[in-house]
Short mmCIF file of C-alpha atoms in Angstrom, two decimals:
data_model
loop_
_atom_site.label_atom_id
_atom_site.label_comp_id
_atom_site.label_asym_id
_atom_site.label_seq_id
_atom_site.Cartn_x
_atom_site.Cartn_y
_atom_site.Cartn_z
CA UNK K 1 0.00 0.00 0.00
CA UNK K 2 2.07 3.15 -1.50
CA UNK K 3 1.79 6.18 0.38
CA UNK K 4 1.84 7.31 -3.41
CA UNK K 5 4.77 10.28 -3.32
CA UNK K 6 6.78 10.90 -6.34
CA UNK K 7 10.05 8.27 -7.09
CA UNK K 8 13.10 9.68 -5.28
CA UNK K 9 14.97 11.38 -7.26
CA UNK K 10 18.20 14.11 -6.62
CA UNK K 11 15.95 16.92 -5.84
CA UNK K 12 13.75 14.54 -3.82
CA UNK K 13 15.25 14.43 -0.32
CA UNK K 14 13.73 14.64 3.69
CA UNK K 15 13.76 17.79 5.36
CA UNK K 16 15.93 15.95 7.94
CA UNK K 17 15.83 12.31 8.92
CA UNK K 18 12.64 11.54 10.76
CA UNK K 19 11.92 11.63 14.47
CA UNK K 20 8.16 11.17 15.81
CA UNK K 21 6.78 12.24 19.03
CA UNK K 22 3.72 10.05 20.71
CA UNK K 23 2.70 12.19 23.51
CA UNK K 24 0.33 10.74 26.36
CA UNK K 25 -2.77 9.36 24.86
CA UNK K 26 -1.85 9.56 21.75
CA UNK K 27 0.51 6.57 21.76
CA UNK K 28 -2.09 4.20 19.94
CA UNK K 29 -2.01 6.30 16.69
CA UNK K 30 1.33 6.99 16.75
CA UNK K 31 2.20 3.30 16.34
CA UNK K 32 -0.81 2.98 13.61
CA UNK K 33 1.30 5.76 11.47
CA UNK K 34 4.94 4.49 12.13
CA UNK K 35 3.52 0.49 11.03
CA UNK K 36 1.98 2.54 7.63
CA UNK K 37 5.32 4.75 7.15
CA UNK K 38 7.41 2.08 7.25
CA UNK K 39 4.61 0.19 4.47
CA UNK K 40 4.15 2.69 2.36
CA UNK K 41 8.26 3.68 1.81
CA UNK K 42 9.08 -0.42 1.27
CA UNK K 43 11.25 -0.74 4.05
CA UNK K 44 11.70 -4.02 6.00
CA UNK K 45 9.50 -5.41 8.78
CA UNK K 46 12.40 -5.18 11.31
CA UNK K 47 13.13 -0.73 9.95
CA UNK K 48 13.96 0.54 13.07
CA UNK K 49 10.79 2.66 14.21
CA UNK K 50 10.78 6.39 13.30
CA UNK K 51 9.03 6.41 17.16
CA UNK K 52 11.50 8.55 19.63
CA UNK K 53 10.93 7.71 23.61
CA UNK K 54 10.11 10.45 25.42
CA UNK K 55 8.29 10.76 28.92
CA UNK K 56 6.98 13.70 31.39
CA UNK K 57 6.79 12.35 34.63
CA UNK K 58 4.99 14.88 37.45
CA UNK K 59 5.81 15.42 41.17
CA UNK K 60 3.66 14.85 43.76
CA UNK K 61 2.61 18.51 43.76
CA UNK K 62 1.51 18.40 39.72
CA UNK K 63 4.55 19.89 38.43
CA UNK K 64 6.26 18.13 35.33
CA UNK K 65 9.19 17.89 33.64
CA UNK K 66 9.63 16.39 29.77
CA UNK K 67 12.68 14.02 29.08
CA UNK K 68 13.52 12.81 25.69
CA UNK K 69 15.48 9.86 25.80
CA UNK K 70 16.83 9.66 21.87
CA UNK K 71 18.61 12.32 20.16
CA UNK K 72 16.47 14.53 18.38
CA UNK K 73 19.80 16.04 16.63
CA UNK K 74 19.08 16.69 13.20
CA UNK K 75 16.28 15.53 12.54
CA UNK K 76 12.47 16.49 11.12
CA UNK K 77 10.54 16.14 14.67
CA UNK K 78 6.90 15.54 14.71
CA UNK K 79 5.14 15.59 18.20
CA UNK K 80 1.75 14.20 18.20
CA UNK K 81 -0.71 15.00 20.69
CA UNK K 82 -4.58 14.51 21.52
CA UNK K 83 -5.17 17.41 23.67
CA UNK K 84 -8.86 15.98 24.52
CA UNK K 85 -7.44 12.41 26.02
CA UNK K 86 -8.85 12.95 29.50
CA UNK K 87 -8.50 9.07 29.71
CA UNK K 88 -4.78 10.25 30.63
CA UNK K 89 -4.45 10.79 34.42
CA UNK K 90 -1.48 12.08 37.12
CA UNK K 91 -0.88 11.67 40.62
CA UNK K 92 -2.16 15.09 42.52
CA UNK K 93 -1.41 15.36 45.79
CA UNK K 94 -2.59 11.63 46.51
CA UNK K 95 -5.52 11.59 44.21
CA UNK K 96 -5.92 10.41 40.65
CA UNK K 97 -6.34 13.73 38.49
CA UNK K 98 -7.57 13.60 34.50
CA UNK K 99 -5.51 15.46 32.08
CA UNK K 100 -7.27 18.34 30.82
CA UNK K 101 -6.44 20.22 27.44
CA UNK K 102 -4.27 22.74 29.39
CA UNK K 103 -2.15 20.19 31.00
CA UNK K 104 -1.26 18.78 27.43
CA UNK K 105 -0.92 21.85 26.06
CA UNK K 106 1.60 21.79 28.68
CA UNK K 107 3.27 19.11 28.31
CA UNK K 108 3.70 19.90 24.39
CA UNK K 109 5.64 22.82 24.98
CA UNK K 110 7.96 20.65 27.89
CA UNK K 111 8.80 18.34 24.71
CA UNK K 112 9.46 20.99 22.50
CA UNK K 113 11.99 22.83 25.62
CA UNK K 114 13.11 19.33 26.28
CA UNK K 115 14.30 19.26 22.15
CA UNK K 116 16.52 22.24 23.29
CA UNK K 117 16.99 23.47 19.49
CA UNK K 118 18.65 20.36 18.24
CA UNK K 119 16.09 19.33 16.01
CA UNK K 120 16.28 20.81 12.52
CA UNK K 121 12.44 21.07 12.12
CA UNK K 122 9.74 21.03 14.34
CA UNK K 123 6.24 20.09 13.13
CA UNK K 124 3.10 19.74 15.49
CA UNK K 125 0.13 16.92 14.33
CA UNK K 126 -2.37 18.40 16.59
CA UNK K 127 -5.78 17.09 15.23
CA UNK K 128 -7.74 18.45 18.20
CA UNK K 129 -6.60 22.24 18.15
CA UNK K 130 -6.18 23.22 21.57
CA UNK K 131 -8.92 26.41 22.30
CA UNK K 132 -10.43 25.67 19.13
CA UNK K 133 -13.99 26.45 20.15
CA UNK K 134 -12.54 29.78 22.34
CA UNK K 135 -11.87 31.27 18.58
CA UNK K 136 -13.51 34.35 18.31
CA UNK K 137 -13.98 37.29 21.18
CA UNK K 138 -17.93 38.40 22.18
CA UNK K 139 -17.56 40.88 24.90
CA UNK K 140 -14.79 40.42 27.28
CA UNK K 141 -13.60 36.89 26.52
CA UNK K 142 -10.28 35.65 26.25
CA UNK K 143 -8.27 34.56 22.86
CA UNK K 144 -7.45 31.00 23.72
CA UNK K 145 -6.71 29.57 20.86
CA UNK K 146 -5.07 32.11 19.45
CA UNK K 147 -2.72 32.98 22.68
CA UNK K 148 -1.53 28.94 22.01
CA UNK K 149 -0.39 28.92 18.68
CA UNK K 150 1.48 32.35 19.56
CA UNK K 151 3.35 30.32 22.18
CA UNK K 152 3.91 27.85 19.53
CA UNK K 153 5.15 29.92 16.99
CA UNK K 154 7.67 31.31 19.57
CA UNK K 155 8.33 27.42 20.40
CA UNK K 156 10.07 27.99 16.78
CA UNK K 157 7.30 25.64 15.88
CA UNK K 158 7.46 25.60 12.07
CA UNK K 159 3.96 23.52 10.99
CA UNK K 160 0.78 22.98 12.67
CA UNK K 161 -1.58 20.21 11.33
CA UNK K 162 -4.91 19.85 12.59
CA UNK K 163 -8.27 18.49 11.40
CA UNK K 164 -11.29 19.84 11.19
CA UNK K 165 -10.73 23.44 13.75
CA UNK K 166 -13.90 24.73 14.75
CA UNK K 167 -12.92 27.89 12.65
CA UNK K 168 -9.80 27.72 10.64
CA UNK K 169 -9.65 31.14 10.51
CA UNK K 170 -7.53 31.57 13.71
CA UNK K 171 -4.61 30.53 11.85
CA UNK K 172 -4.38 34.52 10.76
CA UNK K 173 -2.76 34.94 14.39
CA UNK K 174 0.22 32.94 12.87
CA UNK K 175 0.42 34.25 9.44
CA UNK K 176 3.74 33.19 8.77
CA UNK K 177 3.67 29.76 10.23
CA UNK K 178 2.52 26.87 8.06
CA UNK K 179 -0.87 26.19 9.24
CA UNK K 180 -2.66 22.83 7.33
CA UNK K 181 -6.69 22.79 8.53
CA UNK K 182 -7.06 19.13 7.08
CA UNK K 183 -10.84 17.81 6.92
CA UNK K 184 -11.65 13.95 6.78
CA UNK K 185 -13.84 14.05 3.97
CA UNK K 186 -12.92 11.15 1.69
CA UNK K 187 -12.31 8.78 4.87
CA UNK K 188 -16.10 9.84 5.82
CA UNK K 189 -17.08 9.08 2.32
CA UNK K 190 -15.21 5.77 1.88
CA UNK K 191 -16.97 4.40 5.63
CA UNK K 192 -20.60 5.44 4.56
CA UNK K 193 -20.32 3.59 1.46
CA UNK K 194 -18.80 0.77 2.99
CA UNK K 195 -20.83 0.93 6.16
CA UNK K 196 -23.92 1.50 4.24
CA UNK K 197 -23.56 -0.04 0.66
CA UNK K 198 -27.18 0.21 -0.56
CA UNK K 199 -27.15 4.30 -0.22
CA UNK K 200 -28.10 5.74 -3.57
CA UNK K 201 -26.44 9.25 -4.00
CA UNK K 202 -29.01 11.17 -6.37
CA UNK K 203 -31.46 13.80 -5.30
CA UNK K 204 -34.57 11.29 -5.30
CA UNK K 205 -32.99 9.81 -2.08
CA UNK K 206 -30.27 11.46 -0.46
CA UNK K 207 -30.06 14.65 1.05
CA UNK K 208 -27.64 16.82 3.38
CA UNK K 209 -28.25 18.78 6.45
CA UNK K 210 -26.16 20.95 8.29
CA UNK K 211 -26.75 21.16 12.12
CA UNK K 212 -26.53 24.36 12.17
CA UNK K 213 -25.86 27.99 10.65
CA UNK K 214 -21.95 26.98 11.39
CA UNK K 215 -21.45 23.94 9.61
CA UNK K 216 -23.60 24.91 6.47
CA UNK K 217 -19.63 25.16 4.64
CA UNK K 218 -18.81 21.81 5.53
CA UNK K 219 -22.29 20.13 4.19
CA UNK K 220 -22.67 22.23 0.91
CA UNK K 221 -19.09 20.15 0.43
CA UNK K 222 -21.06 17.33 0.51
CA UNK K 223 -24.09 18.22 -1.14
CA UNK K 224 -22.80 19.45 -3.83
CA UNK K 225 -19.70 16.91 -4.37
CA UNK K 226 -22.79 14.31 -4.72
CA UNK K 227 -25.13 16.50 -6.65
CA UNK K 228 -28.46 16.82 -3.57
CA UNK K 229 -29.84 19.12 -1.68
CA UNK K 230 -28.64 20.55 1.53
CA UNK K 231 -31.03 21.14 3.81
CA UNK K 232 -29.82 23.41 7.41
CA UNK K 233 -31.01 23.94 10.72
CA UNK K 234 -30.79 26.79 13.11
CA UNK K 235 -31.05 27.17 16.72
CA UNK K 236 -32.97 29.51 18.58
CA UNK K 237 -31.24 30.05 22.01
CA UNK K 238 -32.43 31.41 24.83
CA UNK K 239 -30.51 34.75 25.64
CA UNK K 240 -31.59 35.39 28.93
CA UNK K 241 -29.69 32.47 30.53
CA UNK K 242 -26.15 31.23 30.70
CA UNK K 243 -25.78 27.26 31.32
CA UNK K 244 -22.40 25.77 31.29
CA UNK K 245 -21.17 28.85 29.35
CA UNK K 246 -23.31 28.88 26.59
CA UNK K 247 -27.14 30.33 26.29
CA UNK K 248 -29.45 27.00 25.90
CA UNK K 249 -31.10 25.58 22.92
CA UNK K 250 -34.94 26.59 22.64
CA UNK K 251 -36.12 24.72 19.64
CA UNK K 252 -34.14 22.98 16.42
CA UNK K 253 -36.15 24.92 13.36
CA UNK K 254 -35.47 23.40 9.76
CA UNK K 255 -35.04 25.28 6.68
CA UNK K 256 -35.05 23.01 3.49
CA UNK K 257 -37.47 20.70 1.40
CA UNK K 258 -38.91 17.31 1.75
CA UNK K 259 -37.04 14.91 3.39
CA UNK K 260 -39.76 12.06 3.84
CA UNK K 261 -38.82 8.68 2.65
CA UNK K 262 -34.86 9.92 2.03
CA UNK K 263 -31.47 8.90 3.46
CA UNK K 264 -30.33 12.08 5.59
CA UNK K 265 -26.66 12.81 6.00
CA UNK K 266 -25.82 15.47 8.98
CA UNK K 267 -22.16 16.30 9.13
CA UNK K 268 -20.94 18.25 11.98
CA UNK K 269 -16.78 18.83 13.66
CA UNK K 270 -17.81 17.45 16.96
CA UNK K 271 -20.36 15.86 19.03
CA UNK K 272 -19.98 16.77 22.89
CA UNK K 273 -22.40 15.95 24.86
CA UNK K 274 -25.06 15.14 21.70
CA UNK K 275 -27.98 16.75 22.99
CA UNK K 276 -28.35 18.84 19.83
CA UNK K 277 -27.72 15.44 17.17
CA UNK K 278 -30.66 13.86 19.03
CA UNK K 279 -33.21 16.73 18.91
CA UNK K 280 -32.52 16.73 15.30
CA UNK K 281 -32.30 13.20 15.28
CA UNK K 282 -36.50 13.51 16.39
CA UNK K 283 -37.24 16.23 14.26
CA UNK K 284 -35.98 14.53 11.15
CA UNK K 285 -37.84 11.55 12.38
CA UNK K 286 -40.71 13.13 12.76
CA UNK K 287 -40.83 14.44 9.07
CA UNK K 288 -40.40 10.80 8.33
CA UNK K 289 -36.79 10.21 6.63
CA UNK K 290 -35.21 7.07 6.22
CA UNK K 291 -32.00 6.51 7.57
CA UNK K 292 -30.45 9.24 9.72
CA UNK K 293 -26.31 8.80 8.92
CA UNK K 294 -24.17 11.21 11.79
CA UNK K 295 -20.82 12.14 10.69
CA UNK K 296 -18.17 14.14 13.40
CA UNK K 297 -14.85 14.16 13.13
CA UNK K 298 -14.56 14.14 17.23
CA UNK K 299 -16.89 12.29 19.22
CA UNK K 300 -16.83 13.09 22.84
CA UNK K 301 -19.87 12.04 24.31
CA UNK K 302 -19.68 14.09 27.24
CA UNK K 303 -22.88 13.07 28.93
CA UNK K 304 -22.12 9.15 28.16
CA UNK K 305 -23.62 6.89 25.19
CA UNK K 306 -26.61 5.80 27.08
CA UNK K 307 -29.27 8.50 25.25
CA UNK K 308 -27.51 7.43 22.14
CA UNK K 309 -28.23 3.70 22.70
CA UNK K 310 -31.84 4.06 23.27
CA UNK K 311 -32.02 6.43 20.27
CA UNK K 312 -30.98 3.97 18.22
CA UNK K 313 -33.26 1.52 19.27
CA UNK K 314 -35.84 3.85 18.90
CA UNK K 315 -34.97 4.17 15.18
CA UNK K 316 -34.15 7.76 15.09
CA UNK K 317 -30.97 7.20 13.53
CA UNK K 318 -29.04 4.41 11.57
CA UNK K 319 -25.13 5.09 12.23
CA UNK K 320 -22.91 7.56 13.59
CA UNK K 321 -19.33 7.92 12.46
CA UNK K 322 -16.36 9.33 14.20
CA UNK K 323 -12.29 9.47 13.57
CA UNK K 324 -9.71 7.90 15.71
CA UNK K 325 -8.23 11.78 16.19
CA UNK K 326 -9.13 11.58 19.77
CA UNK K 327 -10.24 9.28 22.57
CA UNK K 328 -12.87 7.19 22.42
CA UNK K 329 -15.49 5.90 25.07
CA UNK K 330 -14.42 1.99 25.52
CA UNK K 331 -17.99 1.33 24.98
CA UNK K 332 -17.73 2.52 21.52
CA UNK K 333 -15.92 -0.17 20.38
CA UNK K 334 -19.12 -2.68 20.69
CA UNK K 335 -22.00 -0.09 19.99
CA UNK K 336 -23.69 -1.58 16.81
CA UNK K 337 -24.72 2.19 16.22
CA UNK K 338 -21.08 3.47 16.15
CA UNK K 339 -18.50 3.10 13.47
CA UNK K 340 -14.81 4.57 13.88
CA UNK K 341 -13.20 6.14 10.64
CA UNK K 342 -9.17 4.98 10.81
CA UNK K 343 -6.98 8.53 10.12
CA UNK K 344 -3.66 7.21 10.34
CA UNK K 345 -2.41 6.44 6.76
CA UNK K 346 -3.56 9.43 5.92
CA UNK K 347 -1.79 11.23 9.15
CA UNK K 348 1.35 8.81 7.64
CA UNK K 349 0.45 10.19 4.14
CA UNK K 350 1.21 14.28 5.48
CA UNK K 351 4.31 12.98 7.62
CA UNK K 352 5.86 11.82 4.75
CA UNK K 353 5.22 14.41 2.26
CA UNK K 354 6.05 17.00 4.92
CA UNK K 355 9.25 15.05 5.46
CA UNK K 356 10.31 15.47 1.67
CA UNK K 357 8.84 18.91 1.54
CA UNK K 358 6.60 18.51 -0.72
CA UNK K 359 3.33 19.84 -1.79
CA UNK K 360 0.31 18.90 0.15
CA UNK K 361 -2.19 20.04 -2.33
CA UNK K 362 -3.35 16.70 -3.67
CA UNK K 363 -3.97 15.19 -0.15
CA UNK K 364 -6.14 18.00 1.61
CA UNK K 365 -8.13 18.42 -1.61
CA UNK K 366 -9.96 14.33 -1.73
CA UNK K 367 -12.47 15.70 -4.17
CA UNK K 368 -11.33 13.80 -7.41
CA UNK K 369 -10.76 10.47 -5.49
CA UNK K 370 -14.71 11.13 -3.90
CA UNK K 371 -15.70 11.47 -6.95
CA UNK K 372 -14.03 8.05 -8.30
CA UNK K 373 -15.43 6.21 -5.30
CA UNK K 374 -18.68 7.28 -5.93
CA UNK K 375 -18.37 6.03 -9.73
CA UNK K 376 -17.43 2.26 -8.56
CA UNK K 377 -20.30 2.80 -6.29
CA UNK K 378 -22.76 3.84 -8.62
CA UNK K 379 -21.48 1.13 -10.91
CA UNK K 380 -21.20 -1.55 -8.53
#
C-alpha cells in the first residue's frame, strides 16, 4: 500500500531524517502511522521505528518535567498529541487527576523545551486544536486559541496540522507559520459507502443537512460533491440564561425541502455531549426520513452513550461515524450504532510528504478520489 509520493529522485530528499513524538494518549495512533510509514516507503519489517521515547513524569505537587530519551539532533521532529485524552491521568497530591487540554498543552511545549533546538524542524500533528472552540472574542472573553499557537510559533514551531478546527480562521494569528486545517472528507465518504452499501447518491434519495448555521460550509461540500440538496437547521437560544457557558437551545427549526422517505446525512466537527444530534435526530424523524447517517470528526460524548443507545433503538438514527483523532469511550468499540473512521495512513500520508517537503495540495483536496469512489459505487 504506497503512500503514493513521487520516485526519489536528486531533488527529492527529507527535510531531515525523521523523528516522531507520541505524547500521552496519543501513543495508539502513533504506532498505527509508524507500522503505515514504514509500508508505504518499502522498508523491512524489522526498519527501526521512526518512534523517539520520550516521557513527562509529574511530582507529587503536579509539576512536570519532559525528558527525551533519543537524540532529536538533526532531525524532522513531529510531536503528536490529543489534547482531549482525558482518559490520561497524574498523581495530585494523593488523588488520581484527569488530564485536561491545558495540561497537554503543557506538556507539548515541555517536549518541544526538552528538544533544546537540536532538532532541525519542528512540526506539530495536533488534530484536536487546543482552544479551538474559544476562537472568536464576544464581549470580554479571552483569545485562547489564538494565545496557544502564539506560544507555539515562539516554540520555533514551524507547521501545525490539525483536522477539522472549529474555525480555521484563527490561523491569521500565525500568518507566517505553516498552518494545514485538514478535513476527513474522503475517509467519511469511503466508511458510509462501505458501512452502508445500498445508499443511492441522487437527489430522489439522499439529502444533506447541516446542524446548524456553522457547519452549512462543511455540508454544501457534501451536497454538492454528490449532486443533492442541503437542507440546514438553526437554533434559537435562549438569551436570557447562561448554562455551562453557553445560552441553551430553545427549539431545532429546519429550513429546506422534503425529506420524507430519504437517506439524511448530517455532518458536523464534533459531538460533545449530543444533545443537539438527538433533537434533530426527532425532528428529522418526525418528518419521516429514512435513515439518519451522523458524521463528526470528534466524538466526545460528554454526557455518556446511554441516550444514544436508546435512540438507536428507537430508530431515530441508523449510524454515527467518528475518527480515531481523539479518545474514544471503551464502549464505543461494541455499539452496533457506532463506526470509527481509521486517520492514520492518511496522518502517515502528510508525515511523509512534509518530510520530503513537498506539496500537500493533492492530499487535503480528496475531491477527485470522492468522486471516483462514488463512480465504482454507482457502478457496482
Amino acid at each position: 500500500m504506497s503512500l503514493e509520493r513521487a520516485p526519489f529522485s536528486s531533488t527529492s530528499l527529507p527535510v531531515g531524517n525523521l523523528g516522531i513524538i507520541a505524547m500521552k494518549g496519543c501513543e495508539d495512533l502513533a504506532q498505527q502511522v509508524d507500522a503505515w510509514l514504514h509500508e508505504g516507503r518499502g522498508e523491512p519489517a524489522d526498519a527501526p521505528s521512526y518512534l523517539l521515547k520520550s516521557r513527562c513524569p509529574r511530582f507529587g505537587n503536579g509539576e512536570a518535567k519532559c525528558i527525551i530519551d533519543e537524540s532529536v539532533r538533526g532531525k524532522d521532529l513531529f510531536i503528536l498529541v490529543d489534547v482531549g485524552n482525558y482518559n490520561c491521568t497524574y498523581n495530585f497530591m494523593g488523588r488520581q487527576n484527569s488530564m485536561s487540554p491545558d495540561d497537554h498543552f503543557q506538556d507539548l511545549k515541555r517536549v518541544i523545551s526538552a528538544a533544546a533546538g537540536k532538532a532541525k524542524r519542528i512540526n506539530i500533528i495536533m488534530p484536536f486544536l487546543y482552544g479551538g472552540r474559544q476562537h472568536k472574542r464576544t464581549g470580554r472573553e479571552s483569545l485562547d486559541c489564538a494565545v496557544a499557537l502564539h506560544e507555539l510559533e515562539n516554540l520555533n514551531v514551524e507547521n501545525i496540522i490539525t483536522f477539522d478546527a472549529h474555525d480555521a480562521r484563527v490561523q491569521n494569528a500565525i500568518p507566517f507559520t505553516g498552518f494545514e486545517n485538514v478535513m476527513p472528507h474522503y475517509q467519511f465518504v469511503k466508511s458510509l459507502l462501505t458501512e452502508a452499501p445500498d445508499i443511492k447518491i441522487d437527489k430522489e434519495n439522499l439529502m444533506i443537512v447541516s446542524p446548524d448555521e456553522g457547519g452549512i460550509h462543511r455540508n454544501i461540500y457534501y451536497s454538492s460533491l454528490f449532486g443533492v440538496d442541503l437542507g440546514v437547521f438553526y437554533k434559537r437560544r435562549d438569551f436570557s440564561r447562561v448554562v455551562n457557558g453557553r445560552n441553551p437551545i430553545i427549539a431545532h427549526e429546519f429550513i429546506g425541502g422534503d425529506v420524507e422517505g430519504k437517506d439524511v446525512i448530517v455532518v458536523d466537527d464534533m459531538l460533545s455531549s449530543g444533545d443537539s444530534v438527538l433533537d434533530i435526530a426527532q425532528e428529522l424523524k418526525r418528518r419521516k426520513v429514512r435513515r439518519l447517517f451522523v458524521a463528526v470528526t470528534y466524538a466526545l460524548f460528554t454526557e455518556g452513550t446511554d441516550a444514544f443507545a436508546k435512540a438507536y433503538e428507537e430508530g431515530l438514527f441508523e449510524k454515527i461515524f467518528a475518527t480515531n483523532l481523539t479518545y474514544r469511550r471503551p464502549e464505543l468499540a461494541d455499539a452496533p450504532w457506532f463506526a470509527e473512521v481509521d486517520m492514520s495512513k492518511y496522518i502517515a500520508k502528510i508525515v511523509d510528504s512534509l518530510n520530503y517537503d513537498e506539496s500537500l495540495g493533492n492530499l487535503i483536496d480528496p475531491s477527485q478520489r470522492i468522486t471516483n469512489l462514488m463512480e465504482k459505487h454507482n457502478n457496482g
